[in-house]
Amino acid sequence: MSVNTLITITAEEAVKVVKSNDRVFFQGASMTPNLLIDSLCKRYNELENIEIIQVHTDGKAKYMEKPYSDSFKLFSCFVGSNVRKGVNTNNGDYIPIFLSEIHWLFRRNILPLDVAFIQVSTPDKHGFCSLGPSVDITLPAIQTAKLVIAQINPQVPRTHGDGIIHISNIDYAVDVDQPIHTSISGIPTDIETKIGKHVAELVEDGATLQMGIGNIPNAVLHNLTNHKRLGIHTEMFSDGILPLVEKGIITGEEKEIKTGKIVTCFAVGSQKLYDFIDDNPLVHFKEAGYTNDTSLIKLNPKVTAINSAIEIDLTGQICADSIGTYQYSGVGGQMDFIRGASLSKGGKAIIAMPSITTKGVSKITPFLKEGASVTTTRAHVHYVATEYGVVNLFGKSLKQRAKALISIAHPNFREELEKEAYKRFNQ
């Protein structure tokens, strides 16, 4: 094969290289290579003990469903809705790990990969393909896997940064021509809008932002239209930043790390978002080991990290990835950016959440549920925001923290929380 020539085969032919007892990596998010995954699942009666490593995939995860799951076992570093049920059964398991450290599993040979399933753009005239908007842990995966199988898709946007692979490093290629996964956020509720306003008031001109996808981040961004010289250094972003880029509010001119660039390791959103990042040198895609490196994050000015929680106890312990013992999501990059923001000059680490769940249960609780994970320790938590306001727990004692958190709890639960605080602290 010529150095710049790629010979393609069918997905069914490509996945035949997977053998029983292999460890297989799946690229995730908008770039999930579903054709290869589904073709592998069709071989379930020929294979056994296939170990799957991933962060978060989109689309139907057949490998978590019967009868396919008899041949596959998922070890996920983050849990999405399509595998949540399976991860909480014998068919899967969760690996607690910071997003910033997953690359070590591959590069330090802790979880050596036999095969990597990826999706890439068509090669350019030099033979280089782009990993599109999902570089994250895919880059270290393809650099260490014994075999790389790629879906070659002309609808994958070519992204700038480090997410490239030469066709000489692709062992088997399959042609596809279909849109990558999109995600459209809903309209923020009144509660989410109030939270967004509270958080936006904490954001200073010249701040470097980290926020994810969802209604609360979008509500925050919607309230930043009068800000100036904002920058982005994040693990991911979505459509919410586009209006701020168009209005010249996001310029990145005060950032220390890649000044003027929007730095991320993946992006998920609408086709408009993918059109924006396509061949756009303004957006720089790096692997998660870079974007989530606390020692780099903290060098940017006024890093403002906005994350969320499932529940928080009266001392400030944050559970953001499980509901009791039920694994709901994952550690992800919350701690990476909370710590990075806390160490940044003028930085602010923010936990933003509604005061109650959709079922009307208080998210501010006397104690975390039995078996719940502590995603972020109380020593790391600074700002907490609900629709009832913002408190800063940094430097506050346990009793002071309880009082502060009760002040932003839902009014229906404040009396009960005060009683529990009295029982615990005797005052």
PDB file of N, CA, C and O in Angstrom, residues 227-274:
ATOM      1  N   HIS A 227     -20.065  40.543  28.830  1.00  0.00           N
ATOM      2  CA  HIS A 227     -18.697  40.314  29.283  1.00  0.00           C
ATOM      3  C   HIS A 227     -17.690  40.601  28.164  1.00  0.00           C
ATOM      4  O   HIS A 227     -18.060  40.778  26.996  1.00  0.00           O
ATOM      5  N   LYS A 228     -16.411  40.601  28.549  1.00  0.00           N
ATOM      6  CA  LYS A 228     -15.362  40.902  27.581  1.00  0.00           C
ATOM      7  C   LYS A 228     -14.175  39.955  27.765  1.00  0.00           C
ATOM      8  O   LYS A 228     -13.913  39.483  28.863  1.00  0.00           O
ATOM      9  N   ARG A 229     -13.513  39.669  26.664  1.00  0.00           N
ATOM     10  CA  ARG A 229     -12.219  38.978  26.643  1.00  0.00           C
ATOM     11  C   ARG A 229     -12.243  37.617  27.349  1.00  0.00           C
ATOM     12  O   ARG A 229     -11.289  37.233  28.009  1.00  0.00           O
ATOM     13  N   LEU A 230     -13.312  36.895  27.194  1.00  0.00           N
ATOM     14  CA  LEU A 230     -13.399  35.570  27.800  1.00  0.00           C
ATOM     15  C   LEU A 230     -12.595  34.564  26.990  1.00  0.00           C
ATOM     16  O   LEU A 230     -12.413  34.719  25.779  1.00  0.00           O
ATOM     17  N   GLY A 231     -12.111  33.532  27.677  1.00  0.00           N
ATOM     18  CA  GLY A 231     -11.379  32.461  27.007  1.00  0.00           C
ATOM     19  C   GLY A 231     -11.999  31.120  27.323  1.00  0.00           C
ATOM     20  O   GLY A 231     -12.786  30.986  28.263  1.00  0.00           O
ATOM     21  N   ILE A 232     -11.638  30.108  26.545  1.00  0.00           N
ATOM     22  CA  ILE A 232     -12.143  28.750  26.756  1.00  0.00           C
ATOM     23  C   ILE A 232     -10.980  27.779  26.848  1.00  0.00           C
ATOM     24  O   ILE A 232     -10.166  27.664  25.926  1.00  0.00           O
ATOM     25  N   HIS A 233     -10.870  27.110  27.979  1.00  0.00           N
ATOM     26  CA  HIS A 233      -9.983  25.955  28.139  1.00  0.00           C
ATOM     27  C   HIS A 233     -10.815  24.941  28.901  1.00  0.00           C
ATOM     28  O   HIS A 233     -11.093  25.105  30.092  1.00  0.00           O
ATOM     29  N   THR A 234     -11.232  23.886  28.218  1.00  0.00           N
ATOM     30  CA  THR A 234     -12.259  23.007  28.760  1.00  0.00           C
ATOM     31  C   THR A 234     -12.029  21.582  28.277  1.00  0.00           C
ATOM     32  O   THR A 234     -11.205  21.353  27.380  1.00  0.00           O
ATOM     33  N   GLU A 235     -12.725  20.635  28.866  1.00  0.00           N
ATOM     34  CA  GLU A 235     -12.638  19.276  28.320  1.00  0.00           C
ATOM     35  C   GLU A 235     -13.619  19.101  27.177  1.00  0.00           C
ATOM     36  O   GLU A 235     -13.424  18.282  26.292  1.00  0.00           O
ATOM     37  N   MET A 236     -14.719  19.881  27.189  1.00  0.00           N
ATOM     38  CA  MET A 236     -15.676  19.804  26.092  1.00  0.00           C
ATOM     39  C   MET A 236     -16.500  21.089  26.017  1.00  0.00           C
ATOM     40  O   MET A 236     -16.566  21.839  26.979  1.00  0.00           O
ATOM     41  N   PHE A 237     -17.096  21.322  24.859  1.00  0.00           N
ATOM     42  CA  PHE A 237     -18.039  22.432  24.729  1.00  0.00           C
ATOM     43  C   PHE A 237     -19.111  22.067  23.720  1.00  0.00           C
ATOM     44  O   PHE A 237     -19.012  21.070  22.995  1.00  0.00           O
ATOM     45  N   SER A 238     -20.154  22.890  23.689  1.00  0.00           N
ATOM     46  CA  SER A 238     -21.266  22.659  22.777  1.00  0.00           C
ATOM     47  C   SER A 238     -21.676  23.977  22.129  1.00  0.00           C
ATOM     48  O   SER A 238     -20.921  24.964  22.155  1.00  0.00           O
ATOM     49  N   ASP A 239     -22.882  24.021  21.593  1.00  0.00           N
ATOM     50  CA  ASP A 239     -23.338  25.178  20.815  1.00  0.00           C
ATOM     51  C   ASP A 239     -23.389  26.472  21.613  1.00  0.00           C
ATOM     52  O   ASP A 239     -23.371  27.558  21.027  1.00  0.00           O
ATOM     53  N   GLY A 240     -23.486  26.378  22.940  1.00  0.00           N
ATOM     54  CA  GLY A 240     -23.677  27.567  23.755  1.00  0.00           C
ATOM     55  C   GLY A 240     -22.625  28.638  23.588  1.00  0.00           C
ATOM     56  O   GLY A 240     -22.891  29.821  23.827  1.00  0.00           O
ATOM     57  N   ILE A 241     -21.415  28.245  23.178  1.00  0.00           N
ATOM     58  CA  ILE A 241     -20.357  29.251  23.040  1.00  0.00           C
ATOM     59  C   ILE A 241     -20.441  30.010  21.717  1.00  0.00           C
ATOM     60  O   ILE A 241     -19.843  31.093  21.592  1.00  0.00           O
ATOM     61  N   LEU A 242     -21.162  29.481  20.732  1.00  0.00           N
ATOM     62  CA  LEU A 242     -21.132  30.064  19.390  1.00  0.00           C
ATOM     63  C   LEU A 242     -21.568  31.528  19.351  1.00  0.00           C
ATOM     64  O   LEU A 242     -20.885  32.359  18.725  1.00  0.00           O
ATOM     65  N   PRO A 243     -22.688  31.904  19.997  1.00  0.00           N
ATOM     66  CA  PRO A 243     -23.073  33.320  19.964  1.00  0.00           C
ATOM     67  C   PRO A 243     -22.013  34.235  20.578  1.00  0.00           C
ATOM     68  O   PRO A 243     -21.821  35.374  20.113  1.00  0.00           O
ATOM     69  N   LEU A 244     -21.308  33.745  21.604  1.00  0.00           N
ATOM     70  CA  LEU A 244     -20.292  34.565  22.262  1.00  0.00           C
ATOM     71  C   LEU A 244     -19.044  34.716  21.390  1.00  0.00           C
ATOM     72  O   LEU A 244     -18.370  35.741  21.447  1.00  0.00           O
ATOM     73  N   VAL A 245     -18.759  33.707  20.577  1.00  0.00           N
ATOM     74  CA  VAL A 245     -17.656  33.820  19.624  1.00  0.00           C
ATOM     75  C   VAL A 245     -18.040  34.808  18.525  1.00  0.00           C
ATOM     76  O   VAL A 245     -17.255  35.702  18.153  1.00  0.00           O
ATOM     77  N   GLU A 246     -19.257  34.694  18.023  1.00  0.00           N
ATOM     78  CA  GLU A 246     -19.731  35.568  16.943  1.00  0.00           C
ATOM     79  C   GLU A 246     -19.767  37.030  17.374  1.00  0.00           C
ATOM     80  O   GLU A 246     -19.506  37.936  16.568  1.00  0.00           O
ATOM     81  N   LYS A 247     -20.058  37.284  18.652  1.00  0.00           N
ATOM     82  CA  LYS A 247     -20.146  38.660  19.152  1.00  0.00           C
ATOM     83  C   LYS A 247     -18.799  39.205  19.625  1.00  0.00           C
ATOM     84  O   LYS A 247     -18.724  40.344  20.091  1.00  0.00           O
ATOM     85  N   GLY A 248     -17.757  38.413  19.523  1.00  0.00           N
ATOM     86  CA  GLY A 248     -16.433  38.875  19.923  1.00  0.00           C
ATOM     87  C   GLY A 248     -16.213  38.908  21.413  1.00  0.00           C
ATOM     88  O   GLY A 248     -15.287  39.575  21.901  1.00  0.00           O
ATOM     89  N   ILE A 249     -17.046  38.184  22.163  1.00  0.00           N
ATOM     90  CA  ILE A 249     -16.909  38.131  23.620  1.00  0.00           C
ATOM     91  C   ILE A 249     -15.862  37.096  24.012  1.00  0.00           C
ATOM     92  O   ILE A 249     -15.070  37.308  24.926  1.00  0.00           O
ATOM     93  N   ILE A 250     -15.863  35.972  23.320  1.00  0.00           N
ATOM     94  CA  ILE A 250     -14.819  34.955  23.525  1.00  0.00           C
ATOM     95  C   ILE A 250     -13.684  35.262  22.561  1.00  0.00           C
ATOM     96  O   ILE A 250     -13.819  35.098  21.342  1.00  0.00           O
ATOM     97  N   THR A 251     -12.571  35.716  23.113  1.00  0.00           N
ATOM     98  CA  THR A 251     -11.394  36.043  22.303  1.00  0.00           C
ATOM     99  C   THR A 251     -10.158  35.265  22.746  1.00  0.00           C
ATOM    100  O   THR A 251      -9.227  35.076  21.954  1.00  0.00           O
ATOM    101  N   GLY A 252     -10.136  34.845  24.004  1.00  0.00           N
ATOM    102  CA  GLY A 252      -8.988  34.101  24.521  1.00  0.00           C
ATOM    103  C   GLY A 252      -7.726  34.925  24.634  1.00  0.00           C
ATOM    104  O   GLY A 252      -6.641  34.368  24.842  1.00  0.00           O
ATOM    105  N   GLU A 253      -7.825  36.245  24.539  1.00  0.00           N
ATOM    106  CA  GLU A 253      -6.627  37.076  24.481  1.00  0.00           C
ATOM    107  C   GLU A 253      -5.867  37.161  25.803  1.00  0.00           C
ATOM    108  O   GLU A 253      -4.690  37.509  25.821  1.00  0.00           O
ATOM    109  N   GLU A 254      -6.541  36.823  26.917  1.00  0.00           N
ATOM    110  CA  GLU A 254      -5.866  36.891  28.214  1.00  0.00           C
ATOM    111  C   GLU A 254      -5.399  35.524  28.710  1.00  0.00           C
ATOM    112  O   GLU A 254      -4.797  35.424  29.777  1.00  0.00           O
ATOM    113  N   LYS A 255      -5.642  34.485  27.942  1.00  0.00           N
ATOM    114  CA  LYS A 255      -5.205  33.151  28.341  1.00  0.00           C
ATOM    115  C   LYS A 255      -3.680  33.032  28.260  1.00  0.00           C
ATOM    116  O   LYS A 255      -3.050  33.627  27.390  1.00  0.00           O
ATOM    117  N   GLU A 256      -3.127  32.224  29.152  1.00  0.00           N
ATOM    118  CA  GLU A 256      -1.699  31.944  29.123  1.00  0.00           C
ATOM    119  C   GLU A 256      -1.401  30.713  28.275  1.00  0.00           C
ATOM    120  O   GLU A 256      -0.367  30.641  27.612  1.00  0.00           O
ATOM    121  N   ILE A 257      -2.289  29.727  28.330  1.00  0.00           N
ATOM    122  CA  ILE A 257      -2.095  28.479  27.590  1.00  0.00           C
ATOM    123  C   ILE A 257      -2.835  28.570  26.261  1.00  0.00           C
ATOM    124  O   ILE A 257      -4.052  28.651  26.219  1.00  0.00           O
ATOM    125  N   LYS A 258      -2.072  28.602  25.179  1.00  0.00           N
ATOM    126  CA  LYS A 258      -2.616  28.738  23.826  1.00  0.00           C
ATOM    127  C   LYS A 258      -3.511  29.979  23.724  1.00  0.00           C
ATOM    128  O   LYS A 258      -4.723  29.896  23.497  1.00  0.00           O
ATOM    129  N   THR A 259      -2.888  31.102  23.894  1.00  0.00           N
ATOM    130  CA  THR A 259      -3.575  32.393  23.838  1.00  0.00           C
ATOM    131  C   THR A 259      -4.361  32.530  22.528  1.00  0.00           C
ATOM    132  O   THR A 259      -3.837  32.252  21.444  1.00  0.00           O
ATOM    133  N   GLY A 260      -5.612  32.941  22.665  1.00  0.00           N
ATOM    134  CA  GLY A 260      -6.456  33.156  21.494  1.00  0.00           C
ATOM    135  C   GLY A 260      -7.152  31.920  20.971  1.00  0.00           C
ATOM    136  O   GLY A 260      -8.038  32.017  20.117  1.00  0.00           O
ATOM    137  N   LYS A 261      -6.786  30.748  21.489  1.00  0.00           N
ATOM    138  CA  LYS A 261      -7.384  29.499  21.016  1.00  0.00           C
ATOM    139  C   LYS A 261      -8.477  29.008  21.967  1.00  0.00           C
ATOM    140  O   LYS A 261      -8.380  29.185  23.181  1.00  0.00           O
ATOM    141  N   ILE A 262      -9.496  28.391  21.402  1.00  0.00           N
ATOM    142  CA  ILE A 262     -10.459  27.618  22.185  1.00  0.00           C
ATOM    143  C   ILE A 262      -9.871  26.225  22.326  1.00  0.00           C
ATOM    144  O   ILE A 262      -9.694  25.515  21.326  1.00  0.00           O
ATOM    145  N   VAL A 263      -9.524  25.838  23.545  1.00  0.00           N
ATOM    146  CA  VAL A 263      -8.848  24.560  23.779  1.00  0.00           C
ATOM    147  C   VAL A 263      -9.836  23.562  24.370  1.00  0.00           C
ATOM    148  O   VAL A 263     -10.532  23.851  25.345  1.00  0.00           O
ATOM    149  N   THR A 264      -9.890  22.370  23.784  1.00  0.00           N
ATOM    150  CA  THR A 264     -10.828  21.338  24.234  1.00  0.00           C
ATOM    151  C   THR A 264     -10.302  19.976  23.827  1.00  0.00           C
ATOM    152  O   THR A 264      -9.377  19.873  23.015  1.00  0.00           O
ATOM    153  N   CYS A 265     -10.886  18.915  24.387  1.00  0.00           N
ATOM    154  CA  CYS A 265     -10.510  17.571  23.905  1.00  0.00           C
ATOM    155  C   CYS A 265     -11.653  16.896  23.170  1.00  0.00           C
ATOM    156  O   CYS A 265     -11.445  15.941  22.440  1.00  0.00           O
ATOM    157  N   PHE A 266     -12.905  17.392  23.360  1.00  0.00           N
ATOM    158  CA  PHE A 266     -13.991  16.917  22.496  1.00  0.00           C
ATOM    159  C   PHE A 266     -15.105  17.940  22.476  1.00  0.00           C
ATOM    160  O   PHE A 266     -15.155  18.865  23.303  1.00  0.00           O
ATOM    161  N   ALA A 267     -15.995  17.799  21.496  1.00  0.00           N
ATOM    162  CA  ALA A 267     -17.134  18.698  21.347  1.00  0.00           C
ATOM    163  C   ALA A 267     -18.335  17.884  20.894  1.00  0.00           C
ATOM    164  O   ALA A 267     -18.207  16.962  20.090  1.00  0.00           O
ATOM    165  N   VAL A 268     -19.490  18.235  21.418  1.00  0.00           N
ATOM    166  CA  VAL A 268     -20.743  17.561  21.059  1.00  0.00           C
ATOM    167  C   VAL A 268     -21.817  18.621  20.883  1.00  0.00           C
ATOM    168  O   VAL A 268     -21.985  19.485  21.748  1.00  0.00           O
ATOM    169  N   GLY A 269     -22.537  18.568  19.778  1.00  0.00           N
ATOM    170  CA  GLY A 269     -23.594  19.550  19.571  1.00  0.00           C
ATOM    171  C   GLY A 269     -24.301  19.347  18.251  1.00  0.00           C
ATOM    172  O   GLY A 269     -24.437  18.230  17.760  1.00  0.00           O
ATOM    173  N   SER A 270     -24.721  20.446  17.663  1.00  0.00           N
ATOM    174  CA  SER A 270     -25.483  20.416  16.418  1.00  0.00           C
ATOM    175  C   SER A 270     -24.547  20.397  15.214  1.00  0.00           C
ATOM    176  O   SER A 270     -23.328  20.561  15.340  1.00  0.00           O
ATOM    177  N   GLN A 271     -25.140  20.247  14.035  1.00  0.00           N
ATOM    178  CA  GLN A 271     -24.344  20.309  12.812  1.00  0.00           C
ATOM    179  C   GLN A 271     -23.715  21.684  12.664  1.00  0.00           C
ATOM    180  O   GLN A 271     -22.606  21.814  12.133  1.00  0.00           O
ATOM    181  N   LYS A 272     -24.387  22.714  13.173  1.00  0.00           N
ATOM    182  CA  LYS A 272     -23.821  24.065  13.121  1.00  0.00           C
ATOM    183  C   LYS A 272     -22.504  24.123  13.895  1.00  0.00           C
ATOM    184  O   LYS A 272     -21.539  24.775  13.462  1.00  0.00           O
ATOM    185  N   LEU A 273     -22.454  23.432  15.026  1.00  0.00           N
ATOM    186  CA  LEU A 273     -21.226  23.385  15.810  1.00  0.00           C
ATOM    187  C   LEU A 273     -20.118  22.696  15.025  1.00  0.00           C
ATOM    188  O   LEU A 273     -18.974  23.169  14.977  1.00  0.00           O
ATOM    189  N   TYR A 274     -20.455  21.566  14.381  1.00  0.00           N
ATOM    190  CA  TYR A 274     -19.443  20.824  13.632  1.00  0.00           C
ATOM    191  C   TYR A 274     -18.957  21.628  12.419  1.00  0.00           C
ATOM    192  O   TYR A 274     -17.779  21.560  12.051  1.00  0.00           O
TER     193      TYR A 274
END
